[in-house]
Structures are given as C-alpha cells and as structure tokens.
XYZ file of C-alpha atoms in Angstrom:
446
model
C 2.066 10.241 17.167
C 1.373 11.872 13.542
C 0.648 8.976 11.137
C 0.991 8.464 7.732
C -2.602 8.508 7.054
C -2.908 12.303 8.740
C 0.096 13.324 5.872
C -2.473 11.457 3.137
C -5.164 13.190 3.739
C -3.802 16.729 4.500
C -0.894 16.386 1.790
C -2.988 15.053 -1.551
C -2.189 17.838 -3.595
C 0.678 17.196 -6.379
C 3.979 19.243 -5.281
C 3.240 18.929 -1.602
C 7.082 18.131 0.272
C 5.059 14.407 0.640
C 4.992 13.984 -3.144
C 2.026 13.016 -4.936
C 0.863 9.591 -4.933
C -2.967 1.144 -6.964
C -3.422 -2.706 -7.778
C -4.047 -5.778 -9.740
C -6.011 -7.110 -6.927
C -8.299 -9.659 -7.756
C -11.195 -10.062 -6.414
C -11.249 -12.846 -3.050
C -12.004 -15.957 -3.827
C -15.377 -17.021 -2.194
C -14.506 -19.910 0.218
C -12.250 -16.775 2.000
C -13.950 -15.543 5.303
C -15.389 -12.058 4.711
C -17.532 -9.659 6.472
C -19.110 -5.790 6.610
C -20.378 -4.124 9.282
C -22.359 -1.003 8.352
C -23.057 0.122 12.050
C -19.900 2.123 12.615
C -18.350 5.186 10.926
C -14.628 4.198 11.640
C -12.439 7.220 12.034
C -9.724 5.617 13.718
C -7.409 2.734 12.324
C -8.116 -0.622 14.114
C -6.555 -2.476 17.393
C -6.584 -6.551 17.510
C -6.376 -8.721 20.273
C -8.104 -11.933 22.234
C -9.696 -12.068 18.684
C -11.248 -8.092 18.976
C -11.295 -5.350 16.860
C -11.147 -1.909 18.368
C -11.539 1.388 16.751
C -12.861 4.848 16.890
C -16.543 5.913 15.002
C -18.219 8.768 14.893
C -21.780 8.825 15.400
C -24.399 10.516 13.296
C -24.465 13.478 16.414
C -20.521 13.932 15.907
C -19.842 12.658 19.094
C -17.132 9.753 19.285
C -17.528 6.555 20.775
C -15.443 3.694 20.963
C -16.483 0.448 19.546
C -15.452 -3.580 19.786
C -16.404 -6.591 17.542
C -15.663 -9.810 17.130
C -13.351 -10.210 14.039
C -14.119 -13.384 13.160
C -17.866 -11.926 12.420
C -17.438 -8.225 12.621
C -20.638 -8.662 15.007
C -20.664 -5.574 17.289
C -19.470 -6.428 20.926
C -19.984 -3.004 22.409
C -19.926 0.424 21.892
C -18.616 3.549 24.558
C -18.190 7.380 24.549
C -14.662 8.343 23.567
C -13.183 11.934 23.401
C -9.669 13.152 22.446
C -7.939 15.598 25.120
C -5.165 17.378 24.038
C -4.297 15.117 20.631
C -3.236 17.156 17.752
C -5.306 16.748 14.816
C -2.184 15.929 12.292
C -1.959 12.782 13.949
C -5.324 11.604 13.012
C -8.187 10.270 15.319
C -6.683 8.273 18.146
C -7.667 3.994 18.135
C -8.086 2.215 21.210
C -5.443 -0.148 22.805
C -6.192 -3.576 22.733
C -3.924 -5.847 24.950
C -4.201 -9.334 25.060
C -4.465 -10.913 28.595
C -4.731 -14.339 28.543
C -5.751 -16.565 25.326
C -8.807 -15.371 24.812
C -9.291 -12.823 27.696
C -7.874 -8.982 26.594
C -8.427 -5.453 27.930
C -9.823 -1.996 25.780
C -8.571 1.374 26.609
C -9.736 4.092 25.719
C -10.212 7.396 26.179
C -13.718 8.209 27.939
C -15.191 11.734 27.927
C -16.136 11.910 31.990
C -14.459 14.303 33.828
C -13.342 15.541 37.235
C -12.181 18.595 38.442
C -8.964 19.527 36.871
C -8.997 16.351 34.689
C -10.281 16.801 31.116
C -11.218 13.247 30.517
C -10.786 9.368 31.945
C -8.790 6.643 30.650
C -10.949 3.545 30.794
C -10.094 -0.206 30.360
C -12.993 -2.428 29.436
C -12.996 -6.592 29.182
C -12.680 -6.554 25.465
C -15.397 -8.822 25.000
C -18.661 -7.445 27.150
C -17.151 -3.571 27.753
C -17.171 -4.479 31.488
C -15.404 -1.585 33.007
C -11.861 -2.548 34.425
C -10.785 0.157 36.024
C -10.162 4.366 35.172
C -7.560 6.948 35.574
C -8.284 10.615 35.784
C -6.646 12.363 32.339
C -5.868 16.284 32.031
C -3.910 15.739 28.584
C -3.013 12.920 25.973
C -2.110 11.538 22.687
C -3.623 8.445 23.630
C -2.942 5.176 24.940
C -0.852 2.382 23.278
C -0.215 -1.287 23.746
C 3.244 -2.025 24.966
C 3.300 -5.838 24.992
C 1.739 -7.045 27.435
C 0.986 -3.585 28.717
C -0.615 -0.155 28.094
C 2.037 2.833 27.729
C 0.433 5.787 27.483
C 2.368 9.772 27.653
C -0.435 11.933 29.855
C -0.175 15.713 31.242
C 1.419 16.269 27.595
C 0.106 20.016 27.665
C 2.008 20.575 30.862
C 5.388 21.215 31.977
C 5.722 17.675 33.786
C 4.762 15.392 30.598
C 5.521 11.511 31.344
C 5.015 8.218 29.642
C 3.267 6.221 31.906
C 3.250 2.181 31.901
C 0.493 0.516 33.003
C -0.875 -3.372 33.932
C -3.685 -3.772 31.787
C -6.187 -5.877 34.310
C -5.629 -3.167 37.232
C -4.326 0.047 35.752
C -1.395 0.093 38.321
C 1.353 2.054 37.152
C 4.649 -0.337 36.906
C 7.021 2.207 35.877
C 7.446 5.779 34.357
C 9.533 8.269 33.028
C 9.326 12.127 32.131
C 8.461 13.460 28.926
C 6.382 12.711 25.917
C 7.152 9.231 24.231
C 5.218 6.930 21.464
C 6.006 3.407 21.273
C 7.097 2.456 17.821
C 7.557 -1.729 18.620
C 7.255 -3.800 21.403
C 7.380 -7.486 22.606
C 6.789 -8.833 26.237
C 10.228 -7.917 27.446
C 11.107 -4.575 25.337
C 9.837 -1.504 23.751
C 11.288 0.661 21.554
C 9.911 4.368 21.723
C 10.290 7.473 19.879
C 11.146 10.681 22.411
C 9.321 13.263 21.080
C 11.403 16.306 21.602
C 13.220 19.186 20.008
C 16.065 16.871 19.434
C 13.939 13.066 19.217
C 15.577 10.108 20.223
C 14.818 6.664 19.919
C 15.004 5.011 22.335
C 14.941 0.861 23.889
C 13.735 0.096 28.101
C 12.792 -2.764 29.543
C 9.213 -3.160 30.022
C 9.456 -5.261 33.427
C 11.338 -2.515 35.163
C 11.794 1.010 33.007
C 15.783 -0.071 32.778
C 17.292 1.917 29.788
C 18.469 -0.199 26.741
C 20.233 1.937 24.091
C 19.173 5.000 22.397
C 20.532 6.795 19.073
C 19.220 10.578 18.318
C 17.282 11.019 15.537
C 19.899 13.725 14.297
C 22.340 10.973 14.227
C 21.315 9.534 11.220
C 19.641 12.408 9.592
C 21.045 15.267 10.664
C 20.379 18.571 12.478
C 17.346 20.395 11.785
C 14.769 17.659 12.583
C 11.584 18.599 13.294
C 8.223 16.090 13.868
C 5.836 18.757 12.902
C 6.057 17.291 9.636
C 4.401 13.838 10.698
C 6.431 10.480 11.056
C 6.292 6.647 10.501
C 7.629 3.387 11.553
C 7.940 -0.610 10.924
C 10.197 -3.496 11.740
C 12.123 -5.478 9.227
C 13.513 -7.994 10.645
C 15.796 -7.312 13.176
C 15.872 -3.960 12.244
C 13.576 -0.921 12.855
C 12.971 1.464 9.976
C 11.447 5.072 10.531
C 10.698 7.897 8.475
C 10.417 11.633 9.441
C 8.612 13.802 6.851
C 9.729 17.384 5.912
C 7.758 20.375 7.888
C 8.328 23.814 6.336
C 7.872 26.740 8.903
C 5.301 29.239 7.918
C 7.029 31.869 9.119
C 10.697 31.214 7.738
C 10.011 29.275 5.375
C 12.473 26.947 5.868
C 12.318 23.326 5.462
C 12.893 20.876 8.533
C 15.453 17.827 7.818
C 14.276 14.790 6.251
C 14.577 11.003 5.606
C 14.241 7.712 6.371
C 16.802 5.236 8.327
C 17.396 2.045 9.759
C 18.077 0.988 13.268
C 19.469 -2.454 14.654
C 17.053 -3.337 17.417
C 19.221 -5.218 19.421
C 22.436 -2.485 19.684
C 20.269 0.642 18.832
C 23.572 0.980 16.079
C 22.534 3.192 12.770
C 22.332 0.509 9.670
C 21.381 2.336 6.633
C 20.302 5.874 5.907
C 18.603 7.661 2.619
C 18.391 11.051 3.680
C 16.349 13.837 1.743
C 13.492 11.222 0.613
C 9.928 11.672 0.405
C 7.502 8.998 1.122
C 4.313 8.602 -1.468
C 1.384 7.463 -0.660
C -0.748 5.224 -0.127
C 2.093 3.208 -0.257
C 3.157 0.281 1.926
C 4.727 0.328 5.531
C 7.970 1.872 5.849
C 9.721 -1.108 6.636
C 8.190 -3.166 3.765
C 9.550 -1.986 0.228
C 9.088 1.495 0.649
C 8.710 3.553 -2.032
C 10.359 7.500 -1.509
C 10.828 10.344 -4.015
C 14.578 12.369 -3.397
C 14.589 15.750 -3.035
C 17.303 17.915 -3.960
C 18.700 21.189 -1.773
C 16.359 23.757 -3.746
C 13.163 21.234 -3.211
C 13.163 19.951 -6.836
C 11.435 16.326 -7.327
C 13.905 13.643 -8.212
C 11.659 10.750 -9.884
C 10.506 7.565 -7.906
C 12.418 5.043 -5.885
C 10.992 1.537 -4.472
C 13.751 0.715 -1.132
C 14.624 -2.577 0.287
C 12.899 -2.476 3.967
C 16.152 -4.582 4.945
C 19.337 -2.792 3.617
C 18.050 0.228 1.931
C 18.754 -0.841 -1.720
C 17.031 0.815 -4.284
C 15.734 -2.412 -6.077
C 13.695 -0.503 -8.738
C 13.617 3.298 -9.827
C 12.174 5.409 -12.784
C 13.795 8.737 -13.267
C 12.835 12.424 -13.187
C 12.223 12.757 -16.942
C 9.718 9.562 -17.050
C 7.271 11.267 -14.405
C 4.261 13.019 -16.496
C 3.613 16.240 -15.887
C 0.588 17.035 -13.461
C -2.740 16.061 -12.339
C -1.894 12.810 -11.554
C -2.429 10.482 -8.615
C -0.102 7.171 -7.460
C -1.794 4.179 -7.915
C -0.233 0.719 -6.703
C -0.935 -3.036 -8.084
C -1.403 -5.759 -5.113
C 2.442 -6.741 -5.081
C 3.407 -2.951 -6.011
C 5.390 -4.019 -8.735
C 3.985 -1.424 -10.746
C 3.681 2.330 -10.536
C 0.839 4.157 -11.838
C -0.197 7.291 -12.305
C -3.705 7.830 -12.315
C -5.766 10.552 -14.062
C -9.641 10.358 -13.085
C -11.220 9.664 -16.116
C -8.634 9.805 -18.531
C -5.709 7.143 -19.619
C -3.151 7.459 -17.210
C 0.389 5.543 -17.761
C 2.272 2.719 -16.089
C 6.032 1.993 -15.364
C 7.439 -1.446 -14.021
C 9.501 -0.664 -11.054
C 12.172 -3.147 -11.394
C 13.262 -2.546 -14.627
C 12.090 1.259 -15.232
C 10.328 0.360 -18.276
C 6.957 2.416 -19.263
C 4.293 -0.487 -19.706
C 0.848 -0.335 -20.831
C -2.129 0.930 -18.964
C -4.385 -1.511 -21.106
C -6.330 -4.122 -18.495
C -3.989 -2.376 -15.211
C -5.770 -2.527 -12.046
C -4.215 0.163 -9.260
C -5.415 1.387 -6.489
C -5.153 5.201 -5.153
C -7.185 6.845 -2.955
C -11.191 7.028 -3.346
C -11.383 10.973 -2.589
C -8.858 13.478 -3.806
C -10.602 16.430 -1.791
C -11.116 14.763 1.830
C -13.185 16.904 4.421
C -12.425 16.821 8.155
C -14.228 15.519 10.557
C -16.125 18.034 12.907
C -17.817 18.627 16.738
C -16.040 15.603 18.540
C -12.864 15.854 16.140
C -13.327 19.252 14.482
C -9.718 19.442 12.314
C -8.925 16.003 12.390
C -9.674 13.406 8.944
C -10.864 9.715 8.945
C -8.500 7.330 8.228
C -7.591 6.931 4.330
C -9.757 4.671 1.987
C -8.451 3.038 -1.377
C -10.586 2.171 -4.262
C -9.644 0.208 -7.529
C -9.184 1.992 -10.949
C -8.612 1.258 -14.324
C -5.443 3.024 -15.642
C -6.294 2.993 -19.146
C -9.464 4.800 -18.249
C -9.029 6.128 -15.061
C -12.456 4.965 -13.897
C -13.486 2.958 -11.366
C -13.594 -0.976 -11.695
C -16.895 -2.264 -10.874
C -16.047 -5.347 -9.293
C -13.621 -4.388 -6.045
C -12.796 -6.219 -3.772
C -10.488 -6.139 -0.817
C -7.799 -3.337 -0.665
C -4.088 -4.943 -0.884
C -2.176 -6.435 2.233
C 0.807 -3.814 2.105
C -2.187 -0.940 3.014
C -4.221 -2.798 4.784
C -2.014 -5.339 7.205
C -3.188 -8.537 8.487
C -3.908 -9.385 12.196
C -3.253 -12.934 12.254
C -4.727 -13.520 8.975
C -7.218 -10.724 9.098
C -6.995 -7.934 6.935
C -9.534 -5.054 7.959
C -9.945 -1.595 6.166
C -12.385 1.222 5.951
C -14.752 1.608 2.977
C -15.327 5.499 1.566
C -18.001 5.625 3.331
C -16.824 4.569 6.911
C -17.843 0.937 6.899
C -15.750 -1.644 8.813
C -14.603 -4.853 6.460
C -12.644 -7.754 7.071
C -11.580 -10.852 5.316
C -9.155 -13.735 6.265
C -7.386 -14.305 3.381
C -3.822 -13.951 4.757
C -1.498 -16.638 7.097
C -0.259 -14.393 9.229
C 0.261 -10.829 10.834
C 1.904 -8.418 8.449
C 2.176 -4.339 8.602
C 0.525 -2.158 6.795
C 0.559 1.590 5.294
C -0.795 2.608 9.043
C 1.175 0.040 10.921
C-alpha cells in the first residue's frame, strides 16, 4: 500500500504533480490525559486495539523492531525484531496489525526477521499485552499484514508469480480463506472488507470475511479513466456510507507521460460510482481523503489550477481560491485546527492567509498553521535503507514564519483519534498521545 505520508515526504518540493502544501491549535487544556514516550524512534504510523499501541522504531543500530504500549500511559509493553521483505519503500515503513480479540485481550503481527530456507522472514502474532508469541508463518515476500475486522489479511509471495491475499484467525494463524493476487484492505467491519486489487487495471473490490464470497467490485478505470497507474501512491477513507479514494499521478521516466488521476466516491453497500473529480491533486499534510479534502486541478498540459477544499460526502467544492490568488514560490501549506484557513508558509518570512469558504485573503497577523517540521527529510537507512519516517507537523506563525514556542498537540484531521486517543510522532521520533477527543476519527494516514 503507498500512503500518503510516503508522497509527503518524497514529493515536498513546490511543482511536484502532488502540489505543494497548518493550525490555530491551542494548546490542550491540562485536566486532558497526555503522555511522551522517548524510548522509541517511531517510523511506522500506529495500530490500536485491546487498548495497545503498535508501531515500527528504529533502533540506534538501524535495525527495526516492533514495539507495544499501553495507550492509556504510553508505558512500553514490549519490544521485538521486525524486518520488511519485499515492501517497496514509496509506501513507507510497514506498522503492525493490531486485532482486537476479546475486550481487553488482542493479537500483534508483525513481521519478524527469522528465517528458513526459502522464506525471507516470519510473520509473528504476539498477545498484545506481554509479546507472548502466538503462533508464526514462514514469509518469502510481503507488503505487510493488515487487520481485517476481526482478522489479519495479509497479500504474501508478492514477488512471485502466484501472489495471494491471505486471511487469517488472529489467535491461531489458520488460514480461513484466500484468493490470488496482491490486495490491500482499504475498510473493514466484522462481516466485510473492502480491498483495493492492486493490478495493471485495480479494482476495488467487497468479500465476505466469514467465507471469501465476492460482494461487488467497480474498476478503478471506471471512474477515472484509462491510464491508471498506482506507482504514483494512493489513499483512502470512509464517509459515511460511502468510500472515498484517491490515486495520485505517476509520470514514467522513460516516456514521460503522466498516469491518470483523481479522486472518487464509492457506495459501500452496491459498489455503484457516486461522485468523481478527476485530474485533482491532493496537498498535504492535509486531512483524510474522506474528510474535507482539499485537491489542486490540473489541467491537460500539467498547469496548477488554484486550491479546492471537497465535501468528503458528495464531492462539493464548499470553498476554493483561484489560480491568480496563489503567491508565487517558496511556499509551504499550512492548515489551522478546523482547516478553515489556508496558509502559505514562508520560513522566516510573512507568509499570507486565505479563508477557504469565502476565498477572501485574510491576515497572517496572530495565525497559527501547521506544515511540516522538515522541508528536506532524509531516509531512513540499514533496516529500511530508501524508505522515510512517517511525517511530523510543527506549529508556525504566518506573519513570521517562525516557530510558535508553545505547541502543543498536532490537529485531529492529521493525527486521528483511536477512541479518543490522538497519537503522533514528534520531529524527532518520539511517541505522544493525548485523550482529548470522544471518539475514533481518521486521519491524514488513515
């Protein structure tokens, strides 16, 4: 699966096909449950469940290990050797998958770095709470494993001719059903998934989980049209009833030639096309795609239209500035905490401000955005030579296009909540969390 967090990091340059791209966030109130945890170097976005938080770090050796703590105290649980065999490095460092068992009770899997024979590496499930091992299952090549409700799915032997998505019982490992080729789940609940095909032509595509039984699917072409190609990275979310994706442009080296492009909608219960915006862009940081996305159009000869926020539900452009009102270069986006604002920051200078419902240029004077903390990220090496950590944001005053000194928690639409928990990485690879939200909500990675 290529997130949108690979496309941030590798894509932060202004003109990139992924368009360049802060908040008003306050800082928590006190009586708000908060916590840091210094001990890992997270790499990986974060898995929740049986009230764990999974992720990837990377130790001070480069090697990768897999880690769990307890997110009501961020209090390390446990911490395992993890490798990556066979993931491609655009879509970022893999996370665990954390399934929930029983309330209370939940599995880990992971990827472990043992191997045997022809098999490059071990899938391992672990009692999310002490690491016990579970049980394993010999790997030759994988994006990773995923929770599929109350399941793991997982597509393994993806460098070979006989790729399958595998779905397994998390307590046993016993392998309930399967089918051939290479799959990522995009949503699930106990009694469905909904999975992206990833294939020359992708489809997307609905099965039962009890039993494998096909649902609907609707090719990816269908709504966008021919020429797609998931080189260029692609995202997800649920709004409502409906699921929203977006595929990002790829050009080919070679030709030159840019893949098709765009973001649509999908009824979850039909698998029926709702609404469709091709040639769009998504910025980032920015939200999940199914939460008021925010896109940039691009015309046939690759010129930048100007900025668009999108209704999540129906597609709507509720607020737009124009072409003519974007400044000229150097900048970076920078979104408020309700992203009601669009900023462009310049580091260390004034930068400028436009309210997104109306269009209207506002002023920069006391505007709090946030944008990511490095413009020049480094990849990670040994362990996950080519790949990047997962994106931080920092806080910065438009007018001066510093730094605010008193930060506090990223905003909900980047980092999510996990039933009330929002957790993000610091720039320097610390683990937070707070519980300052109600509920679970998506975020920029999910």
């Amino acid at each position: 699966m290529i997130r949108p967090h690979a496309l941030a990091l590798a894509l932060l340059t202004c003109g990139a096909l992924a368009a360049c791209s802060g908040s008003d966030a306050a800082i928590a109130p006190a009586d708000f449950p908060t916590w840091s945890n210094t001990q890992v170097n997270m790499v990986s976005r974060t898995t929740t469940g049986a009230g764990v938080a999974a992720l990837t770090s990377m130790r001070a050796d480069g090697a990768l290990e897999t880690v769990a703590v307890e997110l009501t105290s961020g209090k390390k649980l446990w911490a395992q050797p993890a490798t990556m065999a066979g993931r491609l490095p655009g879509m970022g460092v893999q996370a665990p998958a954390t399934v929930e068992t029983a309330p209370g009770q939940g599995v880990v899997v992971a990827l472990d770095p043992a191997k045997q024979g022809r098999w490059n590496a071990t899938l391992m499930a672990r009692d999310a709470r002490t690491g016990k091992q579970l049980w394993t299952r010999p790997v030759h090549s994988t994006f990773g494993p995923q929770r599929c409700g109350k399941f793991v799915c997982m597509s393994e032997h993806t460098a070979l001719a006989n790729a399958r998505m595998v779905v397994l019982d998390p307590l046993t490992g016993k392998l309930l059903w399967k089918m051939p080729g290479i799959a990522e789940v995009e949503w699930a609940d106990d009694q469905h998934v909904v999975i992206l095909r990833l294939a020359a032509n992708p489809v997307v595509e609905a099965y039962s989980l009890k039993d494998g039984k096909p649902l609907w699917q609707q090719p990816v072409q269908a709504a966008l049209g021919n020429g797609v190609d998931l080189s260029g990275g692609w995202a997800f979310g649920v709004a409502g009833d409906r699921l929203v994706g977006y595929i990002a442009p790829y050009t080919h080296p070679k030709t030159g030639k840019t893949s098709t492009f765009g973001m649509f909608s999908i009824r979850m219960n039909d698998g029926v096309i709702d609404w469709v915006r091709p040639s769009v862009v998504r910025v980032y940081p920015s939200g999940n795609p199914a939460v008021s996305p925010v896109v940039r159009p691009v015309d046939d000869e690759g010129t930048y239209g100007g900025f668009a926020r999108l209704d999540g539900q129906s597609g709507r452009v509720i607020g737009q500035i124009t072409a003519t009102q974007v400044p000229g270069s150097g900048w970076w986006l920078a979104f408020p905490s309700a992203m009601n604002t669009l900023g462009f920051l310049k580091h260390n200078a004034p930068g400028s401000a436009f309210d997104l419902s109306s269009g209207q240029a506002t002023q920069v004077k006391g505007v709090r955005s946030w944008s990511f903390c490095v413009t020049d990220p480094q990849p990670l090496g040994k362990a996950a030579a080519g790949f990047y950590s997962v994106a931080s944001l920092c806080e910065f005053d438009l007018a001066t296009g510093k730094r605010t000194a008193d930060q506090g928690a990223p905003p909900a639409w980047f980092t999510g909540a996990q039933n009330g928990w929002r957790l993000w990485r610091d720039e320097k690879g610390a683990l937070h969390g707070i519980k300052d939200a109600t509920t679970t909500l998506p975020g920029m990675y999910g």
